[in-house]
Amino acid sequence: MWTPEVFPDYELLDAGGFNRLERWGKHILIRPDPQALWPGQGHPLWEKADAVYNRSEKGGGEWSKNSLPASWSLSWRDLIFKVRPTGFKHTGIFPEQAANWAVMQQLIRESKKTGQFSVLNLFAYTGAATVSCAKAGALVTHVDAAKGIVSWAKENADLSGIEARWIVDDCTAFVAKELRRGKTYDGIILDPPSYGRGPGGQIWKIEDCLYTLLSQTVQLLSPDAKFLFINSYTTGLAPSVLRYLLEILVSPRFGGRAEARELGLPVTQTGLFLPCGATGRWIQS
């Protein structure tokens, strides 16, 4: 399991009863988590949360707020991110991904490439990986189909003093356009949802679409490419599946090494680690 370094502004205080008890800066949140099958282990802040996300039997849910601002900022290393409670339980940041941000930054800074290191971030959400890579010196192309989410990512970029290339588009369509243009990138990140729809109503289902998209995206890697990362939050998709995809589609062409593991967050109350999806990494040795 890959876990992030110490993240002072985030802490998973406890987990249990299908919920997380989390500290986001100064604010305590309770959010659902289907992996936390066991009972909570008695942390006193379960009863003092600033906000609780309650799922609806009809799907979705809503927040019950005691005392919580509309948004606030968190820091990771020298970066600043804006977080806020959304209608779909998330806050805009997946803190377990800090394990990947750190590796990406190291690979970019260690690259011996002449000229600027280019990164393509697909399904880029609120841009934590975009900002992390840009801060390390990369020129990042940030692609997401949701205009509002890209605007949020721009806010994060402004807070950290970085610039990127911002694209609102269906990721599959954008990859096809870049192939026609002959564009290449030195690093690629894919963070696809389990299920979603593009701006034109295109249906995305990871089990049906990931292989085809990855086979096309690999063609955008430059001869000097350093990495390709795939994230998955789909419960039924084992880390080894991500590794096999990379070994089939990337390694034969570029060499390097492919590996995949669960991502996890340390639980302060128990010392255990809560599984939080998986990442596959192809890295040029």
Short mmCIF file of C-alpha atoms in Angstrom, two decimals:
data_model
loop_
_atom_site.label_atom_id
_atom_site.label_comp_id
_atom_site.label_asym_id
_atom_site.label_seq_id
_atom_site.Cartn_x
_atom_site.Cartn_y
_atom_site.Cartn_z
CA MET A 1 0.00 0.00 0.00
CA TRP A 2 1.22 3.48 -0.88
CA THR A 3 0.51 6.10 1.76
CA PRO A 4 1.21 9.84 1.79
CA GLU A 5 3.85 11.61 3.82
CA VAL A 6 2.68 13.63 6.81
CA PHE A 7 -0.07 15.99 5.64
CA PRO A 8 -0.35 18.56 8.47
CA ASP A 9 -3.64 20.06 7.26
CA TYR A 10 -5.43 16.71 6.90
CA GLU A 11 -5.90 13.87 9.38
CA LEU A 12 -8.07 10.75 9.30
CA LEU A 13 -8.92 10.69 12.98
CA ASP A 14 -11.03 7.51 12.99
CA ALA A 15 -12.99 5.29 10.64
CA GLY A 16 -15.89 2.92 11.22
CA GLY A 17 -19.61 2.39 10.82
CA PHE A 18 -19.17 3.08 7.08
CA ASN A 19 -17.90 6.59 7.86
CA ARG A 20 -14.69 8.60 8.14
CA LEU A 21 -14.00 11.10 10.92
CA GLU A 22 -11.63 13.65 9.37
CA ARG A 23 -9.86 16.86 10.24
CA TRP A 24 -9.61 19.27 7.31
CA GLY A 25 -7.51 22.09 8.65
CA LYS A 26 -9.46 23.28 11.70
CA HIS A 27 -12.73 21.66 10.66
CA ILE A 28 -14.04 18.20 11.58
CA LEU A 29 -16.12 16.35 8.97
CA ILE A 30 -17.90 13.00 8.92
CA ARG A 31 -18.23 11.48 5.45
CA PRO A 32 -19.42 8.06 4.21
CA ASP A 33 -16.86 5.41 3.30
CA PRO A 34 -17.99 1.93 2.19
CA GLN A 35 -14.63 0.38 3.14
CA ALA A 36 -15.02 1.18 6.88
CA LEU A 37 -17.00 -1.96 7.72
CA TRP A 38 -16.03 -2.10 11.41
CA PRO A 39 -17.46 0.04 14.24
CA GLY A 40 -15.85 3.37 15.02
CA GLN A 41 -13.20 3.10 17.73
CA GLY A 42 -14.43 5.75 20.13
CA HIS A 43 -12.71 8.96 19.09
CA PRO A 44 -14.39 11.78 21.08
CA LEU A 45 -14.79 14.03 18.03
CA TRP A 46 -17.43 11.76 16.50
CA GLU A 47 -19.90 13.73 18.62
CA LYS A 48 -18.44 17.16 17.81
CA ALA A 49 -18.21 17.27 14.03
CA ASP A 50 -18.66 20.60 12.24
CA ALA A 51 -20.57 18.85 9.44
CA VAL A 52 -21.91 15.38 8.58
CA TYR A 53 -22.73 14.12 5.10
CA ASN A 54 -25.94 12.05 5.18
CA ARG A 55 -26.67 9.74 2.29
CA SER A 56 -30.19 9.58 0.87
CA GLU A 57 -31.94 6.29 0.11
CA LYS A 58 -32.80 7.82 -3.27
CA GLY A 59 -29.15 8.47 -4.08
CA GLY A 60 -26.85 11.38 -3.33
CA GLY A 61 -27.23 13.10 0.01
CA GLU A 62 -26.77 16.37 1.85
CA TRP A 63 -24.68 17.98 4.56
CA SER A 64 -25.88 18.68 8.09
CA LYS A 65 -23.75 21.63 9.19
CA ASN A 66 -23.14 22.85 12.70
CA SER A 67 -20.43 25.41 12.06
CA LEU A 68 -18.63 25.40 8.72
CA PRO A 69 -17.55 28.09 6.24
CA ALA A 70 -18.51 27.86 2.58
CA SER A 71 -14.84 27.15 1.73
CA TRP A 72 -11.38 27.28 3.27
CA SER A 73 -7.76 26.52 2.34
CA LEU A 74 -5.40 23.64 3.04
CA SER A 75 -1.65 23.45 2.52
CA TRP A 76 0.50 20.58 1.26
CA ARG A 77 4.21 21.31 1.05
CA ASP A 78 4.34 24.78 -0.53
CA LEU A 79 0.98 24.43 -2.26
CA ILE A 80 -2.43 25.79 -1.26
CA PHE A 81 -5.76 24.17 -2.16
CA LYS A 82 -9.28 25.47 -1.77
CA VAL A 83 -11.70 22.93 -0.25
CA ARG A 84 -15.43 23.05 0.27
CA PRO A 85 -18.21 20.53 1.00
CA THR A 86 -19.92 19.52 -2.24
CA GLY A 87 -23.30 17.93 -2.86
CA PHE A 88 -21.64 14.61 -3.71
CA LYS A 89 -19.77 14.28 -0.35
CA HIS A 90 -16.32 15.28 -1.67
CA THR A 91 -14.32 18.35 -0.67
CA GLY A 92 -12.24 18.86 -3.83
CA ILE A 93 -9.12 17.07 -2.55
CA PHE A 94 -8.28 13.37 -2.22
CA PRO A 95 -5.50 13.48 0.41
CA GLU A 96 -4.32 9.91 -0.26
CA GLN A 97 -3.21 11.17 -3.69
CA ALA A 98 -0.42 13.11 -1.99
CA ALA A 99 1.52 9.83 -2.25
CA ASN A 100 1.40 10.28 -6.03
CA TRP A 101 1.96 14.05 -6.10
CA ALA A 102 5.26 13.57 -4.28
CA VAL A 103 6.49 10.95 -6.78
CA MET A 104 5.44 13.06 -9.78
CA GLN A 105 7.28 16.08 -8.43
CA GLN A 106 10.41 14.03 -7.85
CA LEU A 107 10.34 12.55 -11.37
CA ILE A 108 9.86 15.97 -12.97
CA ARG A 109 12.68 17.53 -10.98
CA GLU A 110 15.03 14.62 -11.71
CA SER A 111 14.31 14.64 -15.45
CA LYS A 112 17.27 15.47 -17.67
CA LYS A 113 14.97 16.64 -20.46
CA THR A 114 16.19 19.63 -22.46
CA GLY A 115 13.37 22.16 -22.40
CA GLN A 116 10.17 22.15 -20.37
CA PHE A 117 8.72 18.90 -19.09
CA SER A 118 5.16 18.49 -20.43
CA VAL A 119 2.36 16.73 -18.53
CA LEU A 120 -1.17 15.77 -19.63
CA ASN A 121 -3.67 15.45 -16.76
CA LEU A 122 -6.90 13.75 -17.90
CA PHE A 123 -10.07 13.77 -15.76
CA ALA A 124 -8.08 16.36 -13.84
CA TYR A 125 -10.83 17.45 -11.40
CA THR A 126 -9.83 20.38 -9.14
CA GLY A 127 -6.21 20.21 -10.18
CA ALA A 128 -4.20 19.01 -7.19
CA ALA A 129 -1.97 16.90 -9.45
CA THR A 130 -1.86 19.74 -12.01
CA VAL A 131 -0.69 22.23 -9.39
CA SER A 132 1.82 19.75 -7.93
CA CYS A 133 3.41 19.03 -11.32
CA ALA A 134 3.44 22.69 -12.36
CA LYS A 135 5.11 23.66 -9.08
CA ALA A 136 7.86 21.15 -9.88
CA GLY A 137 8.47 22.91 -13.19
CA ALA A 138 6.21 21.13 -15.68
CA LEU A 139 3.95 22.67 -18.30
CA VAL A 140 0.63 20.95 -17.56
CA THR A 141 -2.36 20.52 -19.84
CA HIS A 142 -5.37 20.12 -17.53
CA VAL A 143 -8.44 18.45 -19.09
CA ASP A 144 -11.87 17.93 -17.52
CA ALA A 145 -15.35 17.92 -19.00
CA ALA A 146 -16.91 20.02 -16.20
CA LYS A 147 -16.48 23.76 -16.67
CA GLY A 148 -17.15 24.53 -13.00
CA ILE A 149 -14.54 22.03 -11.86
CA VAL A 150 -11.93 23.54 -14.19
CA SER A 151 -12.73 26.96 -12.71
CA TRP A 152 -12.08 25.51 -9.24
CA ALA A 153 -8.76 24.11 -10.50
CA LYS A 154 -7.81 27.58 -11.75
CA GLU A 155 -8.48 28.94 -8.25
CA ASN A 156 -6.09 26.35 -6.82
CA ALA A 157 -3.49 27.32 -9.39
CA ASP A 158 -3.84 30.98 -8.47
CA LEU A 159 -3.50 30.21 -4.76
CA SER A 160 -0.21 28.41 -5.44
CA GLY A 161 1.08 30.89 -8.01
CA ILE A 162 1.29 28.54 -10.97
CA GLU A 163 -0.01 28.52 -14.55
CA ALA A 164 -1.32 25.69 -16.73
CA ARG A 165 -3.14 25.07 -19.99
CA TRP A 166 -6.85 24.70 -19.16
CA ILE A 167 -9.13 22.58 -21.39
CA VAL A 168 -12.86 21.92 -20.91
CA ASP A 169 -13.52 18.86 -23.06
CA ASP A 170 -14.41 15.19 -23.02
CA CYS A 171 -11.12 13.43 -22.28
CA THR A 172 -11.56 10.73 -24.93
CA ALA A 173 -12.32 13.36 -27.57
CA PHE A 174 -9.35 15.47 -26.48
CA VAL A 175 -6.93 12.53 -26.75
CA ALA A 176 -8.16 11.88 -30.30
CA LYS A 177 -7.58 15.53 -31.20
CA GLU A 178 -4.07 15.51 -29.75
CA LEU A 179 -3.22 12.38 -31.72
CA ARG A 180 -4.30 14.07 -34.95
CA ARG A 181 -2.18 17.10 -34.03
CA GLY A 182 0.86 14.91 -33.38
CA LYS A 183 1.21 16.18 -29.80
CA THR A 184 3.29 14.27 -27.22
CA TYR A 185 3.82 14.54 -23.45
CA ASP A 186 6.59 13.54 -21.07
CA GLY A 187 4.18 12.52 -18.32
CA ILE A 188 0.51 11.52 -18.34
CA ILE A 189 -2.01 11.20 -15.50
CA LEU A 190 -5.40 9.50 -15.85
CA ASP A 191 -7.87 9.81 -12.97
CA PRO A 192 -11.10 8.47 -14.51
CA PRO A 193 -14.40 8.07 -12.66
CA SER A 194 -16.06 4.70 -12.37
CA TYR A 195 -19.01 6.10 -14.31
CA GLY A 196 -19.75 9.44 -15.88
CA ARG A 197 -21.07 11.41 -18.82
CA GLY A 198 -19.23 13.81 -21.10
CA PRO A 199 -20.54 17.28 -22.07
CA GLY A 200 -22.25 15.76 -25.11
CA GLY A 201 -23.90 12.98 -23.11
CA GLN A 202 -21.14 10.46 -23.84
CA ILE A 203 -21.27 7.57 -21.36
CA TRP A 204 -18.05 6.60 -19.58
CA LYS A 205 -17.87 3.26 -17.77
CA ILE A 206 -14.37 2.39 -16.64
CA GLU A 207 -14.62 -1.36 -17.27
CA ASP A 208 -15.75 -0.79 -20.85
CA CYS A 209 -13.69 2.27 -21.78
CA LEU A 210 -10.36 2.28 -19.94
CA TYR A 211 -8.45 -0.16 -22.17
CA THR A 212 -9.38 1.69 -25.36
CA LEU A 213 -8.61 5.11 -23.88
CA LEU A 214 -5.29 3.96 -22.45
CA SER A 215 -4.24 2.33 -25.73
CA GLN A 216 -4.81 5.67 -27.45
CA THR A 217 -3.30 7.78 -24.67
CA VAL A 218 -0.06 5.78 -24.69
CA GLN A 219 0.51 7.06 -28.23
CA LEU A 220 0.81 10.57 -26.76
CA LEU A 221 3.90 9.65 -24.72
CA SER A 222 7.06 11.30 -26.02
CA PRO A 223 10.24 9.31 -26.73
CA ASP A 224 11.63 10.84 -23.50
CA ALA A 225 8.50 10.07 -21.46
CA LYS A 226 9.10 9.63 -17.76
CA PHE A 227 5.79 8.45 -16.29
CA LEU A 228 2.16 7.45 -16.74
CA PHE A 229 -0.14 7.15 -13.70
CA ILE A 230 -3.66 5.64 -13.60
CA ASN A 231 -5.92 6.05 -10.59
CA SER A 232 -9.01 3.97 -9.85
CA TYR A 233 -11.66 4.27 -7.18
CA THR A 234 -13.68 1.38 -8.61
CA THR A 235 -14.00 -1.22 -5.84
CA GLY A 236 -14.01 -4.23 -8.18
CA LEU A 237 -10.88 -3.17 -10.08
CA ALA A 238 -7.84 -4.72 -8.39
CA PRO A 239 -4.46 -2.94 -8.46
CA SER A 240 -3.02 -5.84 -10.45
CA VAL A 241 -5.42 -5.00 -13.31
CA LEU A 242 -3.86 -1.55 -13.58
CA ARG A 243 -0.38 -3.07 -13.60
CA TYR A 244 -1.33 -5.56 -16.33
CA LEU A 245 -2.71 -2.75 -18.49
CA LEU A 246 0.55 -0.84 -18.15
CA GLU A 247 2.63 -3.94 -18.83
CA ILE A 248 0.59 -4.73 -21.96
CA LEU A 249 0.30 -1.23 -23.38
CA VAL A 250 3.26 0.82 -22.16
CA SER A 251 6.25 -1.35 -21.17
CA PRO A 252 6.71 -3.19 -24.52
CA ARG A 253 7.06 0.15 -26.30
CA PHE A 254 8.95 2.24 -23.76
CA GLY A 255 10.59 -0.23 -21.35
CA GLY A 256 10.68 1.02 -17.80
CA ARG A 257 8.77 -0.58 -14.95
CA ALA A 258 5.09 -0.94 -14.11
CA GLU A 259 3.71 -1.38 -10.60
CA ALA A 260 0.41 -0.91 -8.82
CA ARG A 261 -0.79 -0.85 -5.24
CA GLU A 262 -3.67 0.26 -3.09
CA LEU A 263 -3.59 3.80 -1.78
CA GLY A 264 -4.31 4.25 1.90
CA LEU A 265 -4.61 6.76 4.72
CA PRO A 266 -3.34 6.18 8.26
CA VAL A 267 -6.07 6.17 10.92
CA THR A 268 -4.89 8.06 14.00
CA GLN A 269 -7.19 6.28 16.46
CA THR A 270 -6.14 2.74 15.52
CA GLY A 271 -2.82 2.93 13.67
CA LEU A 272 -4.42 1.01 10.80
CA PHE A 273 -4.70 2.16 7.18
CA LEU A 274 -7.97 2.77 5.36
CA PRO A 275 -7.91 1.63 1.69
CA CYS A 276 -8.66 4.49 -0.71
CA GLY A 277 -8.58 3.13 -4.24
CA ALA A 278 -5.53 2.14 -6.24
CA THR A 279 -2.85 3.56 -8.50
CA GLY A 280 -0.90 2.03 -11.35
CA ARG A 281 2.46 3.68 -12.15
CA TRP A 282 4.60 3.26 -15.21
CA ILE A 283 8.00 4.90 -14.68
CA GLN A 284 10.90 5.07 -17.09
CA SER A 285 13.91 3.63 -15.28
#
